[in-house]
């Protein structure tokens, strides 16, 4: 059974940092792109970043470039999202998800991902 479990969310002041974790199980970790997404109240879910653990390829949304860093640890089957210089507009529920097909690159667009975690809340106060 494919499972993705996020952790690490919380309340932080503007300018602060958080590190999110996504623990994966039930599939060959290095064969799939894993993405991070977020959804704020009243807004559509948007892609934040994604990574291919097999070759280290990454992509970021323009809104987070230079502030967020995605990484993965294949031994721990975990993908991380280090978030720095956080802004109130970064507040959202953050989800990780697995791309649809193995051994193929995907950009962080929600419709290309089929298994999702339950999400973790990030709140940035001003």
CSV table of C-alpha atoms in Angstrom, one decimal:
chain,number,residue,atom,x,y,z
A,1,UNK,CA,0.0,0.0,0.0
A,2,UNK,CA,1.4,3.4,-1.0
A,3,UNK,CA,1.6,5.8,1.9
A,4,UNK,CA,2.9,9.3,2.3
A,5,UNK,CA,3.0,10.9,5.7
A,6,UNK,CA,3.9,14.6,6.2
A,7,UNK,CA,5.2,16.1,9.4
A,8,UNK,CA,6.9,19.3,10.6
A,9,UNK,CA,4.3,21.9,10.1
A,10,UNK,CA,3.5,24.5,12.8
A,11,UNK,CA,3.2,28.2,13.6
A,12,UNK,CA,6.2,30.4,12.9
A,13,UNK,CA,6.8,34.2,12.7
A,14,UNK,CA,7.5,35.9,9.4
A,15,UNK,CA,11.1,35.5,8.5
A,16,UNK,CA,11.4,32.2,10.3
A,17,UNK,CA,12.1,28.7,9.1
A,18,UNK,CA,10.5,25.3,9.1
A,19,UNK,CA,11.4,21.9,7.8
A,20,UNK,CA,8.7,19.6,6.5
A,21,UNK,CA,9.2,15.8,6.1
A,22,UNK,CA,7.4,13.4,3.9
A,23,UNK,CA,7.9,9.7,4.8
A,24,UNK,CA,7.1,7.3,1.9
A,25,UNK,CA,6.3,3.6,1.9
A,26,UNK,CA,4.8,1.0,-0.3
A,27,UNK,CA,6.7,1.7,-3.6
A,28,UNK,CA,10.2,1.9,-5.0
A,29,UNK,CA,11.3,5.3,-3.6
A,30,UNK,CA,13.9,6.2,-6.2
A,31,UNK,CA,11.7,5.3,-9.1
A,32,UNK,CA,9.2,8.2,-8.6
A,33,UNK,CA,9.2,11.9,-8.5
A,34,UNK,CA,7.9,13.3,-5.2
A,35,UNK,CA,6.3,16.7,-5.0
A,36,UNK,CA,5.3,19.2,-2.4
A,37,UNK,CA,2.1,21.2,-2.9
A,38,UNK,CA,0.1,23.7,-0.8
A,39,UNK,CA,-3.5,24.9,-0.5
A,40,UNK,CA,-4.6,28.0,1.3
A,41,UNK,CA,-8.3,28.5,2.2
A,42,UNK,CA,-10.3,29.5,-0.8
A,43,UNK,CA,-7.5,28.9,-3.2
A,44,UNK,CA,-6.6,26.1,-5.6
A,45,UNK,CA,-3.9,23.6,-4.7
A,46,UNK,CA,-0.6,24.7,-6.2
A,47,UNK,CA,2.8,23.1,-6.8
A,48,UNK,CA,5.7,24.2,-4.6
A,49,UNK,CA,8.6,21.9,-5.6
A,50,UNK,CA,9.5,18.4,-6.7
A,51,UNK,CA,12.4,16.1,-6.7
A,52,UNK,CA,13.6,13.0,-8.5
A,53,UNK,CA,15.6,11.0,-5.9
A,54,UNK,CA,17.3,8.9,-8.6
A,55,UNK,CA,19.2,11.8,-10.2
A,56,UNK,CA,18.6,14.8,-7.9
A,57,UNK,CA,16.7,16.8,-10.4
A,58,UNK,CA,14.5,19.5,-8.7
A,59,UNK,CA,12.1,22.2,-9.7
A,60,UNK,CA,10.6,25.1,-7.7
A,61,UNK,CA,7.7,27.4,-8.1
A,62,UNK,CA,8.8,31.0,-8.8
A,63,UNK,CA,7.2,32.1,-5.5
A,64,UNK,CA,9.5,30.0,-3.4
A,65,UNK,CA,12.8,30.0,-5.4
A,66,UNK,CA,15.7,31.0,-3.2
A,67,UNK,CA,13.7,30.5,0.0
A,68,UNK,CA,12.7,26.8,-0.1
A,69,UNK,CA,15.0,23.8,-0.7
A,70,UNK,CA,13.8,20.3,-1.4
A,71,UNK,CA,16.0,17.2,-0.7
A,72,UNK,CA,15.6,13.5,-0.3
A,73,UNK,CA,17.2,10.7,1.7
A,74,UNK,CA,16.7,7.4,-0.1
A,75,UNK,CA,17.9,5.3,2.9
A,76,UNK,CA,15.2,6.9,5.0
A,77,UNK,CA,12.7,7.1,2.2
A,78,UNK,CA,12.0,10.7,3.1
A,79,UNK,CA,11.7,13.9,1.2
A,80,UNK,CA,12.3,17.2,3.0
A,81,UNK,CA,11.2,20.7,2.3
A,82,UNK,CA,13.4,23.3,4.1
A,83,UNK,CA,11.5,26.6,4.2
A,84,UNK,CA,13.2,29.8,5.1
A,85,UNK,CA,12.4,33.5,5.0
A,86,UNK,CA,8.8,32.5,5.5
A,87,UNK,CA,6.0,35.0,4.6
A,88,UNK,CA,2.4,35.1,5.7
A,89,UNK,CA,1.4,34.2,2.2
A,90,UNK,CA,3.2,30.9,2.6
A,91,UNK,CA,0.5,29.9,5.1
A,92,UNK,CA,-1.4,26.8,3.9
A,93,UNK,CA,-1.8,23.1,4.3
A,94,UNK,CA,1.3,21.5,2.7
A,95,UNK,CA,0.9,18.1,1.0
A,96,UNK,CA,3.4,15.7,-0.5
A,97,UNK,CA,2.5,13.4,-3.3
A,98,UNK,CA,3.9,10.8,-5.6
A,99,UNK,CA,4.0,11.2,-9.4
A,100,UNK,CA,1.8,8.9,-11.5
A,101,UNK,CA,4.4,6.9,-13.5
A,102,UNK,CA,7.7,5.5,-12.4
A,103,UNK,CA,11.1,6.6,-13.9
A,104,UNK,CA,9.6,9.7,-15.6
A,105,UNK,CA,10.1,13.3,-14.8
A,106,UNK,CA,7.1,15.4,-13.7
A,107,UNK,CA,6.8,19.1,-12.9
A,108,UNK,CA,5.0,20.0,-9.7
A,109,UNK,CA,1.5,20.1,-11.3
A,110,UNK,CA,-1.2,18.5,-9.0
A,111,UNK,CA,-2.9,16.5,-11.7
A,112,UNK,CA,0.2,14.5,-12.5
A,113,UNK,CA,0.3,13.1,-8.9
A,114,UNK,CA,-1.9,10.3,-7.8
A,115,UNK,CA,-1.0,9.4,-4.2
A,116,UNK,CA,-1.2,12.1,-1.5
A,117,UNK,CA,-0.5,12.5,2.1
A,118,UNK,CA,-2.9,13.9,4.7
A,119,UNK,CA,-1.2,17.3,4.8
A,120,UNK,CA,0.4,19.4,7.5
A,121,UNK,CA,-0.6,22.9,8.4
A,122,UNK,CA,1.9,25.8,8.1
A,123,UNK,CA,0.9,29.1,9.6
A,124,UNK,CA,3.2,32.2,9.3
A,125,UNK,CA,2.3,35.1,11.5
A,126,UNK,CA,3.1,38.7,10.5
